[in-house]
Amino acid sequence: MTRPDGYMSKTSVARARLLALAAQLGKFGAVGLVGFAVDVTVFNILRTTMFDPELVHAGPIYAKIISTVLAILVNWIGNRYWTFGANRQSQTLREGIEFFAVSLAGMGIGLACLWFSHYVLGFTSVVADNISSNVIGLGLGAIFRFALYRYWVFSPNRGRTVGVGVAQGGGEAIAVARRAQPVDAAARREVSASSSNV
């Protein structure tokens, strides 16, 4: 609960952070579903038309590369402007490169799960391949990507220094600054309220 002086209890701050995280996870999942739909749709359209294996021997590989790159682009736009919109960086090129690198690493997790299941464990059926890559691999990759997008690519205060409070010493106020950590709106209100009470 918030007191009349604006102070929020630790429980209220924790609850606000948890709700913000849940909302962010929901947005991330929705963006991921759109990216997945783009990937599957583009892959199948290309695979059955211009990259048909009857026409181009490595057609499915080319189709998958194109569909994956388009899906990563769709995911970047959705995550940049919606999921992590409040934390967009001004350096768009750096952010895009980092997003693409994290996305490729996340894709590598899915491929590694497929490789391990298919070639090491010997589960070679279509169902086993789909479970290992599109259930286990996709799930592990999504956790990896969300964490790196949130705490690295779209980190709200990455590389910035902010004042976090005022310390009293010898009759003069000394501004205390440190490298900022991601702070949500509820925590900012708490810091602001406690600073004004000093």
CSV table of C-alpha atoms in Angstrom, one decimal:
chain,number,residue,atom,x,y,z
A,1,MET,CA,0.0,0.0,0.0
A,2,THR,CA,1.0,3.6,-0.6
A,3,ARG,CA,1.0,5.9,2.4
A,4,PRO,CA,-0.3,9.5,2.1
A,5,ASP,CA,3.4,10.7,2.0
A,6,GLY,CA,3.9,8.6,-1.2
A,7,TYR,CA,6.0,5.8,0.5
A,8,MET,CA,5.4,2.3,-0.9
A,9,SER,CA,6.1,-0.7,1.2
A,10,LYS,CA,8.6,-3.3,0.0
A,11,THR,CA,5.7,-5.7,-0.7
A,12,SER,CA,4.0,-3.1,-2.9
A,13,VAL,CA,7.2,-2.5,-4.8
A,14,ALA,CA,7.7,-6.2,-5.3
A,15,ARG,CA,4.1,-6.7,-6.4
A,16,ALA,CA,4.4,-3.8,-8.9
A,17,ARG,CA,7.7,-5.2,-10.3
A,18,LEU,CA,6.1,-8.7,-10.6
A,19,LEU,CA,3.1,-7.3,-12.4
A,20,ALA,CA,5.3,-5.3,-14.8
A,21,LEU,CA,7.4,-8.3,-15.5
A,22,ALA,CA,4.3,-10.4,-16.2
A,23,ALA,CA,3.0,-7.8,-18.6
A,24,GLN,CA,6.4,-7.7,-20.3
A,25,LEU,CA,6.5,-11.5,-20.6
A,26,GLY,CA,3.0,-11.4,-22.1
A,27,LYS,CA,4.0,-8.9,-24.7
A,28,PHE,CA,7.2,-10.8,-25.4
A,29,GLY,CA,5.1,-14.0,-26.0
A,30,ALA,CA,2.7,-12.2,-28.3
A,31,VAL,CA,5.5,-10.7,-30.4
A,32,GLY,CA,7.2,-14.1,-30.5
A,33,LEU,CA,4.0,-15.7,-31.8
A,34,VAL,CA,3.8,-13.2,-34.6
A,35,GLY,CA,7.4,-13.8,-35.4
A,36,PHE,CA,6.8,-17.6,-35.4
A,37,ALA,CA,3.8,-17.2,-37.7
A,38,VAL,CA,6.0,-15.1,-40.1
A,39,ASP,CA,8.8,-17.7,-40.0
A,40,VAL,CA,6.5,-20.6,-40.7
A,41,THR,CA,4.4,-18.9,-43.3
A,42,VAL,CA,7.3,-17.4,-45.3
A,43,PHE,CA,9.2,-20.7,-45.1
A,44,ASN,CA,6.4,-22.7,-46.4
A,45,ILE,CA,5.5,-20.2,-49.2
A,46,LEU,CA,9.2,-20.1,-50.4
A,47,ARG,CA,9.7,-23.8,-49.9
A,48,THR,CA,6.7,-24.7,-52.1
A,49,THR,CA,7.4,-22.0,-54.8
A,50,MET,CA,10.7,-20.5,-55.8
A,51,PHE,CA,12.8,-22.6,-53.4
A,52,ASP,CA,11.1,-26.0,-54.1
A,53,PRO,CA,13.7,-28.7,-53.7
A,54,GLU,CA,12.8,-29.9,-57.2
A,55,LEU,CA,13.9,-26.5,-58.6
A,56,VAL,CA,16.7,-25.6,-56.1
A,57,HIS,CA,18.6,-28.5,-54.4
A,58,ALA,CA,19.3,-26.4,-51.2
A,59,GLY,CA,15.9,-24.6,-51.5
A,60,PRO,CA,14.6,-25.5,-48.0
A,61,ILE,CA,17.8,-24.1,-46.4
A,62,TYR,CA,17.6,-20.9,-48.4
A,63,ALA,CA,13.9,-20.6,-47.5
A,64,LYS,CA,14.6,-21.1,-43.8
A,65,ILE,CA,17.4,-18.5,-43.8
A,66,ILE,CA,15.1,-15.9,-45.4
A,67,SER,CA,12.1,-16.7,-43.2
A,68,THR,CA,14.3,-16.6,-40.0
A,69,VAL,CA,15.8,-13.3,-40.9
A,70,LEU,CA,12.3,-11.8,-41.6
A,71,ALA,CA,11.0,-13.2,-38.3
A,72,ILE,CA,13.9,-11.7,-36.4
A,73,LEU,CA,13.2,-8.3,-38.1
A,74,VAL,CA,9.5,-8.6,-37.1
A,75,ASN,CA,10.5,-9.6,-33.6
A,76,TRP,CA,12.9,-6.7,-33.3
A,77,ILE,CA,10.3,-4.1,-34.3
A,78,GLY,CA,7.7,-5.6,-32.0
A,79,ASN,CA,10.0,-5.8,-29.0
A,80,ARG,CA,11.6,-2.5,-29.7
A,81,TYR,CA,8.4,-0.5,-30.0
A,82,TRP,CA,6.1,-2.5,-27.7
A,83,THR,CA,7.6,-5.1,-25.3
A,84,PHE,CA,10.6,-2.9,-24.3
A,85,GLY,CA,9.3,0.4,-25.8
A,86,ALA,CA,9.9,2.4,-22.7
A,87,ASN,CA,13.6,1.3,-22.7
A,88,ARG,CA,14.4,1.9,-26.4
A,89,GLN,CA,18.0,3.0,-26.9
A,90,SER,CA,19.0,6.0,-29.1
A,91,GLN,CA,21.7,3.9,-30.8
A,92,THR,CA,19.4,2.0,-33.1
A,93,LEU,CA,22.1,0.3,-35.1
A,94,ARG,CA,23.9,-1.0,-32.0
A,95,GLU,CA,20.6,-2.2,-30.6
A,96,GLY,CA,19.7,-3.9,-33.8
A,97,ILE,CA,23.0,-5.7,-34.1
A,98,GLU,CA,22.8,-6.9,-30.5
A,99,PHE,CA,19.2,-8.0,-31.0
A,100,PHE,CA,20.2,-10.0,-34.1
A,101,ALA,CA,23.1,-11.6,-32.3
A,102,VAL,CA,21.0,-12.7,-29.3
A,103,SER,CA,18.3,-14.0,-31.7
A,104,LEU,CA,20.9,-16.1,-33.6
A,105,ALA,CA,22.2,-17.5,-30.3
A,106,GLY,CA,18.7,-18.3,-29.3
A,107,MET,CA,18.1,-20.1,-32.6
A,108,GLY,CA,21.4,-22.0,-31.9
A,109,ILE,CA,19.9,-23.3,-28.7
A,110,GLY,CA,17.0,-24.8,-30.6
A,111,LEU,CA,19.3,-26.3,-33.2
A,112,ALA,CA,21.5,-27.8,-30.5
A,113,CYS,CA,18.5,-29.4,-28.9
A,114,LEU,CA,17.5,-30.9,-32.2
A,115,TRP,CA,21.0,-32.1,-33.0
A,116,PHE,CA,21.4,-33.7,-29.5
A,117,SER,CA,18.0,-35.5,-29.7
A,118,HIS,CA,18.4,-36.6,-33.3
A,119,TYR,CA,22.1,-37.5,-33.6
A,120,VAL,CA,23.1,-38.3,-30.0
A,121,LEU,CA,20.0,-39.8,-28.5
A,122,GLY,CA,18.8,-41.3,-31.8
A,123,PHE,CA,15.2,-40.0,-31.7
A,124,THR,CA,14.7,-39.5,-35.4
A,125,SER,CA,11.0,-39.4,-35.9
A,126,VAL,CA,9.2,-36.2,-37.1
A,127,VAL,CA,7.5,-35.9,-33.7
A,128,ALA,CA,10.8,-36.3,-31.8
A,129,ASP,CA,12.4,-33.6,-34.0
A,130,ASN,CA,9.5,-31.2,-33.4
A,131,ILE,CA,9.5,-31.8,-29.7
A,132,SER,CA,13.2,-31.3,-29.3
A,133,SER,CA,13.4,-28.2,-31.5
A,134,ASN,CA,10.0,-26.6,-31.4
A,135,VAL,CA,9.1,-27.3,-27.7
A,136,ILE,CA,12.3,-27.8,-25.7
A,137,GLY,CA,14.6,-25.8,-27.9
A,138,LEU,CA,12.1,-23.0,-28.5
A,139,GLY,CA,11.3,-22.8,-24.8
A,140,LEU,CA,15.0,-22.6,-23.7
A,141,GLY,CA,15.8,-20.2,-26.5
A,142,ALA,CA,12.9,-17.9,-25.5
A,143,ILE,CA,14.1,-17.8,-21.9
A,144,PHE,CA,17.6,-17.0,-23.1
A,145,ARG,CA,16.4,-14.3,-25.5
A,146,PHE,CA,14.0,-12.6,-23.0
A,147,ALA,CA,16.7,-12.4,-20.3
A,148,LEU,CA,19.3,-10.9,-22.7
A,149,TYR,CA,16.9,-8.5,-24.4
A,150,ARG,CA,15.7,-7.3,-21.0
A,151,TYR,CA,19.0,-7.0,-19.2
A,152,TRP,CA,21.4,-6.2,-22.1
A,153,VAL,CA,19.9,-5.1,-25.4
A,154,PHE,CA,17.0,-3.0,-24.0
A,155,SER,CA,18.4,-2.3,-20.5
A,156,PRO,CA,16.8,0.9,-19.4
A,157,ASN,CA,19.9,2.6,-17.9
A,158,ARG,CA,22.6,0.9,-19.7
A,159,GLY,CA,25.8,2.9,-19.5
A,160,ARG,CA,24.2,5.8,-17.8
A,161,THR,CA,25.0,7.3,-14.4
A,162,VAL,CA,22.1,8.6,-12.3
A,163,GLY,CA,21.8,10.1,-8.8
A,164,VAL,CA,20.1,7.8,-6.5
A,165,GLY,CA,19.8,9.8,-3.3
A,166,VAL,CA,21.3,12.4,-1.1
A,167,ALA,CA,23.6,11.7,1.9
A,168,GLN,CA,24.1,14.2,4.7
A,169,GLY,CA,27.6,14.7,5.8
A,170,GLY,CA,29.2,17.6,7.8
A,171,GLY,CA,26.2,19.9,7.1
A,172,GLU,CA,26.4,19.7,3.4
A,173,ALA,CA,24.4,17.5,1.0
A,174,ILE,CA,26.5,15.1,-1.0
A,175,ALA,CA,24.9,13.7,-4.2
A,176,VAL,CA,25.4,10.0,-4.4
A,177,ALA,CA,25.7,8.6,-7.9
A,178,ARG,CA,26.3,5.1,-9.1
A,179,ARG,CA,25.9,3.1,-12.3
A,180,ALA,CA,22.1,2.7,-12.6
A,181,GLN,CA,20.3,-0.6,-12.5
A,182,PRO,CA,17.0,-1.0,-14.2
A,183,VAL,CA,14.4,0.7,-12.1
A,184,ASP,CA,10.7,0.4,-12.6
A,185,ALA,CA,8.2,3.2,-12.0
A,186,ALA,CA,7.2,2.0,-8.6
A,187,ALA,CA,10.8,1.9,-7.3
A,188,ARG,CA,11.4,5.4,-8.8
A,189,ARG,CA,8.4,6.7,-6.8
A,190,GLU,CA,9.8,5.1,-3.7
A,191,VAL,CA,13.2,6.6,-4.2
A,192,SER,CA,11.7,10.0,-5.0
A,193,ALA,CA,9.4,10.0,-2.0
A,194,SER,CA,12.3,8.9,0.4
A,195,SER,CA,14.6,11.6,-1.1
A,196,SER,CA,12.0,14.3,-0.5
A,197,ASN,CA,11.7,13.3,3.1
A,198,VAL,CA,15.4,13.8,3.8
